[in-house]
XYZ file of C-alpha atoms in Angstrom:
331
model
C 253.003 373.132 183.222
C 250.516 370.862 181.630
C 246.840 371.243 182.544
C 245.397 367.968 183.808
C 241.729 367.701 184.712
C 240.285 365.519 187.567
C 239.961 362.524 185.206
C 243.519 362.559 184.042
C 242.892 364.189 180.651
C 245.516 366.663 179.427
C 244.019 369.879 178.253
C 245.969 370.812 175.088
C 243.278 372.371 172.868
C 241.675 375.782 173.272
C 238.765 376.992 171.233
C 238.306 380.713 171.352
C 235.019 382.349 170.278
C 236.182 385.861 169.160
C 232.687 387.090 168.600
C 229.090 385.871 169.160
C 228.061 387.724 166.005
C 227.450 386.066 162.589
C 226.409 387.057 159.136
C 224.250 383.997 158.907
C 221.320 382.812 161.017
C 221.455 379.071 160.707
C 218.179 377.574 161.865
C 219.791 374.873 164.132
C 222.225 377.395 165.709
C 220.406 380.716 166.111
C 217.020 382.448 166.363
C 216.560 384.869 163.477
C 216.150 387.878 165.739
C 219.180 387.224 167.855
C 220.227 389.681 170.623
C 224.003 389.885 170.620
C 226.409 390.853 173.385
C 227.006 394.593 173.896
C 230.342 395.354 172.238
C 231.557 396.866 175.610
C 231.364 393.466 177.155
C 233.862 391.897 174.662
C 237.449 391.369 175.370
C 239.724 393.493 173.253
C 241.869 391.766 170.707
C 244.913 392.594 172.931
C 243.183 390.858 175.917
C 242.322 387.816 173.802
C 245.939 387.562 172.713
C 247.042 387.757 176.316
C 244.610 385.086 177.542
C 245.513 382.784 174.693
C 249.278 383.311 175.501
C 248.651 382.217 179.078
C 246.910 379.094 177.886
C 249.753 378.395 175.447
C 252.278 378.817 178.388
C 250.163 376.267 180.289
C 250.454 373.663 177.565
C 247.912 374.369 174.875
C 249.243 373.195 171.534
C 246.267 373.625 169.306
C 244.264 376.870 169.105
C 241.062 377.225 167.060
C 239.341 380.595 166.521
C 235.587 380.396 166.244
C 232.480 382.548 166.505
C 229.748 383.221 165.681
C 231.670 383.887 162.563
C 235.279 384.769 163.484
C 236.072 386.636 160.316
C 233.334 389.296 160.924
C 235.220 390.581 164.140
C 236.713 393.894 163.325
C 240.507 393.734 162.788
C 240.468 390.013 163.378
C 243.561 389.506 161.261
C 245.546 391.567 163.778
C 244.778 388.953 166.401
C 245.675 386.088 164.033
C 248.993 387.709 163.166
C 249.813 388.371 166.776
C 249.042 384.648 167.710
C 251.145 383.427 164.849
C 254.272 384.386 166.795
C 253.673 381.264 168.884
C 253.723 379.140 165.756
C 257.082 380.729 164.857
C 258.491 380.055 168.336
C 257.247 376.443 168.262
C 255.141 376.827 171.445
C 251.914 376.400 169.451
C 251.635 373.433 167.032
C 248.561 374.657 165.218
C 246.500 377.814 164.711
C 243.326 377.323 162.867
C 239.687 378.467 162.628
C 236.144 377.435 161.874
C 234.284 379.638 159.437
C 231.126 379.747 157.398
C 233.252 380.749 154.422
C 231.486 384.044 153.666
C 234.526 386.187 154.249
C 237.210 383.706 153.018
C 237.666 385.409 149.628
C 238.911 388.462 151.509
C 241.096 386.788 154.165
C 242.384 383.386 152.789
C 245.685 384.603 151.500
C 246.504 386.507 154.730
C 245.514 383.562 156.838
C 247.913 381.375 154.952
C 250.574 384.092 155.340
C 250.176 383.954 159.069
C 250.924 380.239 159.213
C 247.375 378.909 159.194
C 247.645 375.521 157.422
C 244.028 374.285 157.474
C 240.561 375.478 158.297
C 237.117 374.049 158.844
C 234.243 375.427 156.690
C 230.662 374.773 157.718
C 228.553 373.687 154.647
C 225.276 371.832 154.998
C 224.060 371.761 151.354
C 225.212 372.293 147.784
C 221.677 373.485 146.776
C 221.584 377.266 146.644
C 217.972 377.492 147.571
C 218.225 375.167 150.511
C 221.504 376.949 151.584
C 219.589 380.172 151.833
C 216.786 378.397 153.704
C 219.019 376.801 156.334
C 221.315 379.931 156.824
C 218.438 382.473 156.293
C 220.950 385.112 155.243
C 223.629 383.130 153.448
C 224.784 383.184 149.814
C 226.143 379.901 148.560
C 228.026 381.560 145.677
C 229.995 383.637 148.108
C 230.984 380.570 150.185
C 232.170 378.756 147.012
C 234.210 381.785 146.155
C 235.728 381.616 149.578
C 236.549 377.951 149.234
C 238.189 378.597 145.881
C 240.254 381.314 147.429
C 241.291 379.148 150.300
C 242.465 376.322 148.203
C 244.352 378.764 145.891
C 246.130 380.108 149.043
C 247.180 376.597 149.896
C 244.852 376.054 152.884
C 243.739 372.629 153.524
C 239.850 372.545 154.087
C 237.632 370.192 156.098
C 233.945 370.631 155.460
C 231.577 370.314 158.492
C 227.973 369.485 157.774
C 225.226 369.265 160.433
C 223.042 366.240 159.561
C 219.368 367.230 159.618
C 216.564 364.878 159.126
C 214.397 365.468 156.047
C 216.706 368.468 155.076
C 220.130 367.289 153.859
C 220.224 363.616 154.745
C 219.601 362.522 151.177
C 222.269 364.922 149.907
C 225.170 363.599 152.070
C 226.445 361.195 149.269
C 226.559 364.004 146.810
C 228.198 366.342 149.269
C 230.819 363.711 150.201
C 231.647 362.964 146.544
C 232.064 366.683 145.814
C 234.280 367.300 148.885
C 236.408 364.305 148.229
C 236.659 365.267 144.513
C 238.298 368.505 145.627
C 240.637 366.913 148.214
C 238.563 367.970 151.251
C 237.522 365.773 154.175
C 233.981 365.847 155.226
C 232.798 365.618 158.838
C 229.148 365.011 159.673
C 227.832 366.426 163.089
C 224.727 365.596 165.061
C 222.617 368.684 166.025
C 223.014 369.576 169.641
C 220.418 371.004 172.190
C 221.868 374.414 172.753
C 219.818 377.624 173.010
C 216.164 378.391 172.138
C 215.503 378.286 168.385
C 212.208 378.379 166.502
C 212.529 374.791 165.271
C 211.784 371.654 167.240
C 215.186 369.859 167.473
C 213.439 366.420 167.746
C 212.303 367.114 164.136
C 215.804 368.053 163.127
C 217.779 365.356 164.938
C 219.274 362.607 162.842
C 221.332 359.998 164.706
C 224.570 359.474 162.727
C 224.413 355.768 163.448
C 221.388 355.615 161.144
C 223.067 357.856 158.552
C 226.182 355.703 158.571
C 224.116 352.526 158.032
C 222.380 354.232 155.068
C 225.779 355.314 153.597
C 227.149 351.752 153.962
C 224.518 350.523 151.477
C 226.332 352.455 148.718
C 229.906 352.977 150.095
C 232.598 350.886 151.663
C 233.497 352.626 155.001
C 236.468 351.381 156.881
C 237.320 352.729 160.391
C 240.749 354.465 160.585
C 242.720 355.820 163.491
C 243.188 359.286 161.844
C 242.762 362.197 164.277
C 242.900 365.959 163.955
C 242.819 366.802 167.716
C 239.031 367.102 167.836
C 236.288 364.616 168.602
C 235.638 363.203 165.097
C 235.913 359.496 164.425
C 237.004 358.889 160.852
C 236.423 356.311 158.108
C 238.174 355.836 154.725
C 235.636 355.750 151.868
C 236.891 353.206 149.315
C 234.791 354.548 146.430
C 235.978 358.155 146.755
C 239.432 357.728 148.355
C 238.520 360.368 150.913
C 237.980 360.608 154.667
C 234.577 360.870 156.276
C 234.298 361.994 159.921
C 231.474 361.499 162.451
C 230.961 363.780 165.398
C 228.359 362.056 167.581
C 227.709 363.974 170.865
C 224.255 362.377 171.178
C 224.611 358.776 170.023
C 228.202 357.999 171.092
C 229.741 360.828 173.088
C 233.482 361.349 172.962
C 233.950 362.824 176.540
C 236.319 360.075 177.654
C 239.071 361.585 175.386
C 238.073 365.323 175.792
C 241.135 367.523 175.588
C 239.327 370.843 175.058
C 238.126 373.929 176.816
C 236.288 376.916 175.293
C 236.893 380.614 175.843
C 234.206 383.108 174.926
C 234.732 386.616 173.645
C 233.757 387.947 177.084
C 236.450 385.975 178.868
C 234.175 383.210 180.133
C 235.836 379.774 180.117
C 233.500 376.758 179.636
C 235.122 373.580 180.642
C 232.472 371.507 178.734
C 230.264 372.474 175.861
C 227.317 370.612 177.280
C 227.416 372.098 180.758
C 226.542 375.495 182.147
C 229.465 375.632 184.671
C 232.025 378.273 183.702
C 234.739 380.489 185.068
C 235.252 384.192 184.712
C 238.677 385.036 183.426
C 238.004 388.593 182.526
C 237.919 389.865 186.028
C 241.384 388.348 187.099
C 242.866 389.387 183.653
C 241.842 392.974 184.243
C 242.736 393.015 187.864
C 246.485 392.708 187.376
C 249.053 393.433 184.720
C 250.829 390.107 185.687
C 249.244 386.771 184.651
C 249.358 385.145 188.185
C 245.709 385.821 189.021
C 244.358 384.581 185.615
C 246.659 381.586 185.716
C 245.236 380.566 189.127
C 241.718 381.042 187.800
C 242.451 378.796 184.869
C 243.966 376.093 187.187
C 240.844 376.252 189.456
C 238.551 375.873 186.492
C 240.397 372.939 184.999
C 240.202 371.387 188.453
C 236.425 371.138 187.985
C 236.151 370.017 184.397
C 233.265 367.523 184.385
C 233.505 363.963 183.154
C 231.031 364.553 180.299
C 228.011 366.417 179.013
C 224.286 366.002 179.629
C 222.899 366.450 176.114
C 219.421 364.964 175.581
C 217.057 365.250 172.631
C 213.735 363.516 172.846
C 209.989 364.334 172.834
C 209.963 364.513 176.645
C 212.726 367.140 176.841
C 211.613 370.106 174.846
C 213.964 372.593 176.582
C 217.567 372.838 175.398
C 220.149 371.070 177.573
C 222.074 374.386 177.954
C 220.544 377.804 177.483
C 223.354 379.495 175.604
C 223.353 379.355 171.789
C 226.102 377.555 169.883
C 227.304 380.916 168.588
C 228.411 381.879 172.081
C 230.951 379.182 172.551
C 231.714 378.287 168.943
C 230.819 374.657 168.950
């Protein structure tokens, strides 16, 4: 039943964007005056559960809920609790989510009760003023409360930080020490050319090869084989005792080992984050009460998963590589 793409890669990881909406407007992700999808276009929570179940029956072992901000979706915990039955049966190895942390103080305990063991929290700076600047609408204090609540509930946290030139590059050592001091891994991510934003991404873009070289002037970084199922390459930091990850879609893409596909809240399946090709799963899902049609649509889509993405950021390429915003597919 495993899903095998044309390049022999087994697809075992599904990322599900449960909403394109977010309570932040991060400058590298969204325009401030975003137009979101009409709610009538969204799959119901029951339909999302049904689609996820089909993917699990086809061999998905890791499922990550994303957004936008997943925890702003109304009644989202109903979906989490429904999906947790696959953890209890052993069909699913991990159920997790990526969040901006703004709603964690409300939901952390229930997430843990549903069998969620670890989460990713996006956090680009520890400076409250700069945090508000980069998120436009965010409150750092609220995120810190959420991180506290998650750790109190026993959730393991990995911090994700987008490395932005002349914004947070000088702060990375402090952010890393803080994360490692609280038992959290930190992963650095290169900004990606997705969707029209007000900023010029060539001004934001910081190659992580340069940042790593800078960090190695003060820290001892040793490559390690640690993996979480995603694309990050990890190092052990001798001075802090923690792990630091690098996600490098631009300078060193990770397409050769890609095991992921992405499902949006409208039932659109993207086989690659950096390509426009997609498959409509909503129509076959709604056309029949059985799952044969949607299963066949998934098989056909996996059969055309591309070898890799076409991301480019340079002065000659001012347009984004793909037109949709990151919030549509959840990174």
